[in-house]
Amino acid sequence: MGGILAPGADMTGGQAAAGNAIPILAGQLRRMQRQVPALVVALAVLLVAAGSYAASQVLRHAHALAVETAEARAGSLARAYGEHVGQLVRRLDHALLHLRDEYEHDRSSFPARAPLHARLHGDLAFQAVAADAAGRLVFSYPVHLTGPVLVADRAYFHAHRDDPEDRLRISEPLTGRVSGQWTLQFSRPLRAPGGAFDGVMLLSVDPGTLARFHDASELGPAGFEALLGPEGMVRGGSRPDVADLLPLAVLRDPGQPAHGVLRHRGGDGSERLVAYRRLPQDGLVAVAALDGAVAMAGFQSHRRSVMQTALVVTPTVVVALLLVAWLAQRQARQQARLAAAQRELARTEERWRLALDAVGDGVWDWDATTGAVFYSARWKAMLGHGEDEVSPRLEEWETRIHPDDRARTREDVARHLSGETPVYANEHRVRCKDGRYKWILDRGVVVSRAADGTPLRVVGTHTDITGPHESAAALERQRAELQRSNEELEAFAYVASHDLRQPLRTIGAYLTLLEKDLGDRLDDDARECIVFARDGARRMDRLVVDLLEYSRVGRKARPSAAEPAGPILEAALAGLEVAVAEAGATVTLPPDPPTLWGDGDELMRLFANLLGNAVKYRAPGRAPVIRVTWAAEGGMAHFRVADNGIGIPADGLERIFGIFQRLHARDAYEGTGIGLAICRKVAERHGGRIWAESVPGEGSTFHVLLPLAGKGQP
Ligand code: ADP
């Protein structure tokens, strides 16, 4: 330990300066904290709103992107399909032109070469036929003609016949008259050498051949492909009901762009992205209808996951924020309570300090955790210091303690800190500013301890006891002086009375010798002188003996003991036997005398003196009646010694206890005036008291208080 207590950290001036700013800041913080729940709820609402908005924006964007992507995809499917159809048409047309060339070149050998030519188109067209200008079939391969077949009623026939242009025509789906199959017929006109219409050459194609390019994995289960003629009629489709599923009115509209994507809900209730592309050469329209559900599947799953995330995240965020709000509110409430408690504590401490300052005590408050000590203004003023002249450090007190008192103080503090003593209390001298020392009563108590018992905070008071201390010291000095002089006086009286008896005895002896030697020579006057001289010597001796006895009281230093009052009273009475008998006195002692605590001899002398006086100061012509009684009074025995003697006048009641004090002339009642002084000395030495009451002429009662033997004594 560097000092009396462990040295601690300083409480710096900066702390005091910051003292004003900190409560203001703390107040603002508390106000802010109270607003936290509302802020958090607002934040939650804002977050949820912002989250919802953000999610909807994301979804809208994703939807637009998905639509755009799907449309692009449908468009490219339609383009690919269109290109595929275009190529097939080109191939079929090429094959058709080749067949026509061959046919026109040599009609008679043409049928024989037909298998050869069929290699050009066999994978696409299942039938090749030629009709003459009248519409009669003149050639058919691979299914041969078995009879006359007319196609003059067919639309393509009319069209070719009426159109001077040589162009490819693709029929609507119809049933082939030779093959009996559902077919699309690709045809070109035949011309006579002069250029006149000479029939048609045609190839029959399965409509499905042209209408199937992408499979379901690309178009989706509800997706399909279809080929429309220039006039908007369906030429073929990957499913038979495509006419019901397409927005034909729009597709037929010549005002529509050459390609595009339409959203359309078909007759089956399914939504599709219908992408179309007009093939420039033939006026055909290639249509790829993408299953809407498939096209938007990515978006839908994205949307689902966004919604699911929102469903999970939103309540989580809201719950988390509400939790934060609740916690903040709870903390704010707790802090408010804490602040109120701290304010109350500060008020209490202030009251306490003011109260102690008011009664003049200095106050100190030691924070054992930081080592800082608060010294009250009164504490500083007590030592003559101003408010700013003592820093809040322990050394300020410790170094001011008088060097002679320091070790003792240190021990007392340590004993209290260790829990050995319930409070710390110590008187020591502390140096003032002017260099003088003041006596201080320093008291303190540990007001809080850590769980392991380490003291955390100790508070205490500083009381200036210089005045009382000095007057007590002066009183003590006086008392010691008085005792010393009393002892000297008593020693003197003892020695004097002892030594005085010897010359008195010598006087007595010589008087006796003188009487014997002179014998008859002494006349009556001389004899009377000798009697007076002897009487004087005897009284002198009596006086000296009484004085000796008086001075002996309390000198023997016999330890106090339990003394039964019965034997004491009886012994006192026994010593008066002759006088009692002579006076015809009646003495009654208490039937149940107590046990007293003290010196038996001295107590016996006290009672002997009182009983002796009661017999001696009897009224003439009245036999003495003496009664001794007692009663317990608060640990003391109250004795009463009552007589029916001459009594004592009121002004003598106190005086009679003084040494050599007598109320009567020596010739009336023999005595030295020391007996009652001895009684008072004995009573007071035992911690008791003696006093008298009397009705003059009727009797006196002497009261004595003496300690009872009891539990308090060893
Ligand atoms: P002494 O008896 O030797 O004179 P004490 O000190 O015993 O001395 O008594 C002092 C005086 O008190 C006596 O002289 C007497 O006048 C008075 N006194 C004492 N006891 C009684 C008593 N019982 N009745 C009347 N007077 C008394």
Coordinates of N, CA and C in Angstrom, one line a residue, residues 270-417:
S270 N -55.4 -20.6 -74.1 CA -54.0 -20.4 -73.8 C -53.4 -19.1 -74.5
E271 N -52.5 -18.5 -73.7 CA -51.9 -17.3 -74.3 C -50.6 -17.7 -75.0
R272 N -50.4 -17.0 -76.1 CA -49.2 -17.3 -76.9 C -48.6 -16.0 -77.4
L273 N -47.3 -16.1 -77.7 CA -46.6 -15.0 -78.4 C -46.6 -15.5 -79.8
V274 N -47.3 -14.8 -80.6 CA -47.5 -15.2 -82.0 C -46.5 -14.3 -82.9
A275 N -45.4 -14.9 -83.3 CA -44.5 -14.2 -84.2 C -44.7 -14.6 -85.6
Y276 N -44.7 -13.6 -86.5 CA -45.0 -13.9 -87.9 C -43.9 -13.2 -88.8
R277 N -43.8 -13.7 -89.9 CA -42.8 -13.2 -90.8 C -43.3 -13.5 -92.3
R278 N -43.5 -12.4 -93.0 CA -43.9 -12.6 -94.4 C -42.7 -12.9 -95.3
L279 N -42.9 -14.0 -96.1 CA -41.8 -14.4 -96.9 C -41.9 -13.5 -98.2
P280 N -41.0 -12.7 -98.5 CA -41.1 -11.7 -99.6 C -41.4 -12.3 -100.9
Q281 N -40.9 -13.4 -101.3 CA -41.0 -13.9 -102.6 C -42.4 -14.5 -102.9
D282 N -42.9 -15.3 -101.9 CA -44.1 -16.0 -102.1 C -45.3 -15.4 -101.5
G283 N -45.1 -14.4 -100.6 CA -46.2 -13.8 -99.9 C -46.7 -14.8 -98.8
L284 N -46.0 -15.9 -98.6 CA -46.4 -16.8 -97.4 C -46.1 -16.1 -96.1
V285 N -46.8 -16.5 -95.1 CA -46.5 -16.0 -93.8 C -46.2 -17.1 -92.9
A286 N -44.9 -17.1 -92.4 CA -44.5 -18.1 -91.4 C -44.8 -17.6 -90.0
V287 N -45.5 -18.5 -89.3 CA -45.9 -18.1 -87.9 C -45.4 -19.1 -86.9
A288 N -44.7 -18.5 -85.9 CA -44.3 -19.4 -84.8 C -45.0 -18.9 -83.5
A289 N -45.8 -19.7 -83.0 CA -46.6 -19.3 -81.8 C -45.9 -20.0 -80.6
L290 N -45.4 -19.1 -79.7 CA -44.7 -19.6 -78.5 C -45.6 -19.7 -77.3
D291 N -45.6 -20.8 -76.7 CA -46.5 -21.0 -75.5 C -46.1 -19.9 -74.5
G292 N -47.2 -19.1 -74.2 CA -47.0 -18.0 -73.2 C -46.4 -18.4 -71.9
A293 N -46.9 -19.6 -71.4 CA -46.4 -20.0 -70.1 C -45.0 -20.3 -70.1
V294 N -44.5 -21.0 -71.3 CA -43.1 -21.3 -71.4 C -42.3 -20.1 -71.6
A295 N -42.8 -19.2 -72.4 CA -42.1 -18.0 -72.8 C -41.8 -17.2 -71.5
M296 N -42.8 -17.2 -70.6 CA -42.6 -16.4 -69.4 C -42.2 -17.2 -68.2
A297 N -41.9 -18.5 -68.4 CA -41.6 -19.4 -67.3 C -40.5 -18.8 -66.4
G298 N -39.4 -18.3 -67.1 CA -38.3 -17.8 -66.4 C -38.7 -16.6 -65.5
F299 N -39.5 -15.8 -66.1 CA -40.0 -14.6 -65.3 C -40.8 -15.1 -64.2
Q300 N -41.7 -16.0 -64.5 CA -42.7 -16.5 -63.4 C -41.9 -17.1 -62.2
S301 N -40.9 -17.8 -62.6 CA -40.1 -18.4 -61.5 C -39.4 -17.4 -60.7
H302 N -38.8 -16.4 -61.5 CA -38.1 -15.3 -60.9 C -39.1 -14.5 -60.0
R303 N -40.3 -14.3 -60.5 CA -41.3 -13.5 -59.8 C -41.7 -14.3 -58.5
R304 N -41.9 -15.6 -58.7 CA -42.2 -16.4 -57.5 C -41.1 -16.3 -56.4
S305 N -39.8 -16.4 -56.9 CA -38.8 -16.3 -55.9 C -38.7 -14.9 -55.3
V306 N -39.0 -13.9 -56.1 CA -39.0 -12.5 -55.5 C -40.1 -12.4 -54.5
M307 N -41.3 -13.0 -54.8 CA -42.4 -12.9 -53.9 C -42.2 -13.7 -52.7
Q308 N -41.6 -14.9 -52.9 CA -41.3 -15.7 -51.7 C -40.3 -15.0 -50.8
T309 N -39.2 -14.4 -51.5 CA -38.2 -13.7 -50.7 C -38.9 -12.5 -49.9
A310 N -39.8 -11.8 -50.7 CA -40.5 -10.7 -50.0 C -41.3 -11.2 -48.8
L311 N -42.0 -12.3 -49.1 CA -42.8 -12.9 -48.0 C -42.0 -13.2 -46.8
V312 N -40.8 -13.7 -47.0 CA -40.0 -14.1 -45.9 C -39.3 -12.9 -45.3
V313 N -38.7 -12.0 -46.2 CA -37.9 -10.9 -45.8 C -38.7 -9.9 -45.1
T314 N -39.9 -9.5 -45.7 CA -40.6 -8.4 -45.1 C -41.0 -8.7 -43.7
P315 N -41.7 -9.8 -43.4 CA -42.0 -10.0 -42.0 C -40.8 -10.1 -41.1
T316 N -39.7 -10.7 -41.6 CA -38.5 -10.8 -40.8 C -38.0 -9.4 -40.5
V317 N -37.9 -8.5 -41.5 CA -37.4 -7.1 -41.3 C -38.3 -6.4 -40.3
V318 N -39.7 -6.6 -40.6 CA -40.6 -5.9 -39.7 C -40.5 -6.4 -38.3
V319 N -40.4 -7.7 -38.1 CA -40.3 -8.2 -36.8 C -39.0 -7.8 -36.1
A320 N -37.9 -7.8 -36.9 CA -36.6 -7.4 -36.4 C -36.6 -5.9 -36.0
L321 N -37.2 -5.1 -36.8 CA -37.3 -3.7 -36.5 C -38.2 -3.4 -35.3
L322 N -39.3 -4.2 -35.2 CA -40.2 -4.0 -34.1 C -39.5 -4.5 -32.8
L323 N -38.7 -5.5 -33.0 CA -37.9 -6.0 -31.8 C -36.9 -4.9 -31.4
V324 N -36.2 -4.3 -32.4 CA -35.3 -3.2 -32.1 C -36.0 -2.1 -31.4
A325 N -37.2 -1.8 -31.9 CA -38.0 -0.7 -31.3 C -38.3 -1.0 -29.9
W326 N -38.8 -2.3 -29.7 CA -39.2 -2.7 -28.4 C -38.0 -2.6 -27.4
L327 N -36.8 -3.1 -27.9 CA -35.6 -3.1 -27.1 C -35.2 -1.7 -26.8
A328 N -35.3 -0.9 -27.8 CA -34.9 0.5 -27.6 C -35.8 1.2 -26.6
Q329 N -37.1 0.9 -26.7 CA -38.0 1.5 -25.8 C -37.8 1.0 -24.4
R330 N -37.5 -0.3 -24.3 CA -37.3 -0.9 -23.0 C -36.0 -0.2 -22.4
Q331 N -35.0 -0.1 -23.2 CA -33.8 0.5 -22.7 C -34.0 1.9 -22.3
A332 N -34.8 2.6 -23.1 CA -35.1 4.0 -22.8 C -35.8 4.1 -21.4
R333 N -36.8 3.1 -21.3 CA -37.5 3.1 -20.0 C -36.5 2.9 -18.8
Q334 N -35.7 1.9 -19.0 CA -34.7 1.5 -18.0 C -33.8 2.7 -17.7
Q335 N -33.3 3.3 -18.8 CA -32.4 4.5 -18.6 C -33.1 5.6 -17.9
A336 N -34.4 5.8 -18.2 CA -35.2 6.8 -17.5 C -35.2 6.5 -16.0
R337 N -35.5 5.3 -15.7 CA -35.6 4.9 -14.3 C -34.3 5.1 -13.6
L338 N -33.2 4.7 -14.4 CA -31.8 4.8 -13.8 C -31.5 6.3 -13.6
A339 N -31.9 7.1 -14.6 CA -31.6 8.5 -14.4 C -32.3 9.1 -13.2
A340 N -33.6 8.7 -13.1 CA -34.4 9.2 -11.9 C -33.7 8.7 -10.6
A341 N -33.3 7.4 -10.6 CA -32.7 6.9 -9.4 C -31.4 7.7 -9.1
Q342 N -30.6 8.0 -10.2 CA -29.4 8.7 -10.0 C -29.6 10.1 -9.5
R343 N -30.7 10.7 -10.1 CA -31.0 12.1 -9.6 C -31.4 12.1 -8.1
E344 N -32.2 11.0 -7.8 CA -32.6 10.9 -6.4 C -31.4 10.7 -5.5
L345 N -30.5 9.9 -6.0 CA -29.3 9.6 -5.3 C -28.4 10.8 -5.1
A346 N -28.3 11.6 -6.2 CA -27.6 12.8 -6.1 C -28.2 13.8 -5.1
R347 N -29.6 13.9 -5.2 CA -30.3 14.8 -4.2 C -30.0 14.3 -2.8
T348 N -30.1 13.0 -2.6 CA -29.9 12.5 -1.2 C -28.5 12.8 -0.8
E349 N -27.5 12.5 -1.7 CA -26.1 12.8 -1.3 C -25.9 14.3 -1.0
E350 N -26.6 15.1 -1.8 CA -26.4 16.5 -1.6 C -27.0 16.9 -0.2
R351 N -28.2 16.4 0.0 CA -28.8 16.7 1.3 C -27.9 16.2 2.5
W352 N -27.4 15.0 2.3 CA -26.5 14.5 3.3 C -25.3 15.4 3.6
R353 N -24.7 15.8 2.4 CA -23.5 16.6 2.6 C -23.9 18.0 3.2
L354 N -25.0 18.6 2.7 CA -25.4 19.8 3.3 C -25.7 19.7 4.8
A355 N -26.4 18.6 5.1 CA -26.7 18.4 6.5 C -25.4 18.3 7.3
L356 N -24.5 17.6 6.8 CA -23.2 17.4 7.6 C -22.4 18.7 7.6
D357 N -22.5 19.4 6.5 CA -21.8 20.7 6.5 C -22.4 21.6 7.5
A358 N -23.8 21.5 7.6 CA -24.5 22.4 8.5 C -24.1 22.1 10.0
V359 N -23.9 20.8 10.3 CA -23.5 20.5 11.7 C -22.0 20.7 11.9
G360 N -21.3 21.1 10.8 CA -19.9 21.4 11.0 C -19.0 20.3 10.7
D361 N -19.5 19.1 10.3 CA -18.6 18.0 10.0 C -18.1 18.1 8.5
G362 N -16.9 17.7 8.3 CA -16.4 17.6 6.9 C -16.8 16.2 6.4
V363 N -16.9 16.1 5.1 CA -17.4 14.9 4.6 C -16.3 14.4 3.5
W364 N -16.1 13.1 3.5 CA -15.2 12.6 2.5 C -15.9 11.4 1.9
D365 N -15.6 11.2 0.6 CA -16.3 10.1 -0.1 C -15.2 9.5 -1.0
W366 N -14.8 8.3 -0.7 CA -13.6 7.7 -1.4 C -14.1 6.6 -2.3
D367 N -13.9 6.8 -3.6 CA -14.2 5.8 -4.6 C -13.0 4.9 -4.7
A368 N -13.2 3.7 -4.1 CA -12.0 2.8 -4.1 C -11.7 2.2 -5.4
T369 N -12.7 2.3 -6.4 CA -12.4 1.7 -7.7 C -11.5 2.6 -8.5
T370 N -11.7 4.0 -8.3 CA -10.9 4.9 -9.1 C -9.8 5.5 -8.2
G371 N -10.0 5.5 -6.9 CA -9.0 6.1 -6.0 C -9.3 7.5 -5.7
A372 N -10.3 8.1 -6.4 CA -10.6 9.5 -6.2 C -11.3 9.7 -4.9
V373 N -11.0 10.9 -4.2 CA -11.7 11.2 -3.0 C -12.4 12.5 -3.1
F374 N -13.7 12.5 -2.7 CA -14.4 13.8 -2.7 C -14.2 14.4 -1.3
Y375 N -13.7 15.6 -1.2 CA -13.6 16.3 0.1 C -14.6 17.4 0.1
S376 N -15.5 17.5 1.1 CA -16.5 18.6 1.1 C -15.8 19.9 1.4
A377 N -16.5 21.0 1.0 CA -16.0 22.3 1.3 C -15.7 22.5 2.8
R378 N -16.5 21.9 3.6 CA -16.3 22.0 5.0 C -15.1 21.3 5.5
W379 N -14.8 20.2 4.9 CA -13.6 19.4 5.2 C -12.4 20.3 5.0
K380 N -12.4 21.0 3.8 CA -11.2 21.8 3.4 C -11.1 23.0 4.3
A381 N -12.3 23.6 4.6 CA -12.4 24.8 5.4 C -11.9 24.5 6.8
M382 N -12.2 23.3 7.3 CA -11.8 22.9 8.7 C -10.3 23.0 8.8
L383 N -9.6 22.7 7.7 CA -8.1 22.8 7.8 C -7.6 24.1 7.2
G384 N -8.5 25.1 7.0 CA -8.1 26.4 6.6 C -7.8 26.5 5.1
H385 N -8.3 25.6 4.3 CA -8.1 25.6 2.9 C -9.3 26.1 2.1
G386 N -9.0 26.7 1.0 CA -10.1 27.2 0.1 C -10.6 26.0 -0.7
E387 N -11.7 26.2 -1.4 CA -12.3 25.1 -2.2 C -11.4 24.5 -3.2
D388 N -10.5 25.3 -3.8 CA -9.6 24.8 -4.9 C -8.2 24.4 -4.4
E389 N -8.0 24.4 -3.2 CA -6.6 24.2 -2.7 C -6.3 22.7 -2.3
V390 N -7.4 21.9 -2.4 CA -7.1 20.5 -2.1 C -7.6 19.7 -3.3
S391 N -6.7 18.9 -3.9 CA -7.2 18.1 -5.0 C -7.8 16.8 -4.5
P392 N -8.6 16.2 -5.4 CA -9.4 15.0 -4.9 C -8.5 13.7 -4.8
R393 N -7.4 13.8 -4.1 CA -6.6 12.6 -4.0 C -6.4 12.2 -2.5
L394 N -6.2 11.0 -2.3 CA -6.1 10.5 -0.9 C -4.9 11.0 -0.2
E395 N -3.8 11.3 -0.9 CA -2.6 11.8 -0.3 C -2.8 13.1 0.4
E396 N -3.8 13.9 -0.1 CA -4.1 15.2 0.5 C -4.4 15.1 2.0
W397 N -5.1 14.0 2.3 CA -5.4 13.7 3.7 C -4.2 13.0 4.4
E398 N -3.8 12.0 3.8 CA -2.8 11.1 4.4 C -1.5 11.9 4.8
T399 N -1.0 12.7 3.9 CA 0.3 13.4 4.2 C 0.1 14.5 5.3
R400 N -1.2 14.8 5.6 CA -1.4 15.9 6.6 C -1.5 15.3 8.0
I401 N -1.6 13.9 8.1 CA -1.7 13.3 9.4 C -0.4 13.5 10.2
H402 N -0.6 13.7 11.4 CA 0.6 13.9 12.3 C 1.4 12.6 12.2
P403 N 2.7 12.7 12.1 CA 3.6 11.5 11.9 C 3.4 10.5 13.1
D404 N 3.1 11.0 14.3 CA 2.9 10.1 15.4 C 1.6 9.3 15.4
D405 N 0.7 9.9 14.6 CA -0.7 9.2 14.6 C -0.9 8.4 13.3
R406 N 0.1 8.4 12.4 CA -0.1 7.8 11.1 C -0.3 6.3 11.2
A407 N 0.6 5.7 11.8 CA 0.6 4.2 11.9 C -0.7 3.7 12.5
R408 N -1.1 4.3 13.6 CA -2.3 3.9 14.3 C -3.5 4.1 13.4
T409 N -3.6 5.2 12.7 CA -4.7 5.5 11.8 C -4.7 4.4 10.7
R410 N -3.5 4.2 10.1 CA -3.4 3.2 9.1 C -4.0 1.8 9.5
E411 N -3.6 1.4 10.7 CA -4.1 0.1 11.2 C -5.6 0.2 11.3
D412 N -6.2 1.3 11.8 CA -7.6 1.3 12.0 C -8.4 1.2 10.7
V413 N -7.8 1.9 9.7 CA -8.4 1.9 8.3 C -8.4 0.5 7.8
A414 N -7.2 -0.1 7.9 CA -7.0 -1.5 7.3 C -8.0 -2.5 8.0
R415 N -8.1 -2.3 9.3 CA -9.0 -3.2 10.1 C -10.5 -3.1 9.6
H416 N -10.9 -1.9 9.3 CA -12.3 -1.7 8.8 C -12.4 -2.2 7.4
L417 N -11.4 -1.9 6.5 CA -11.5 -2.4 5.1 C -11.6 -3.9 5.1

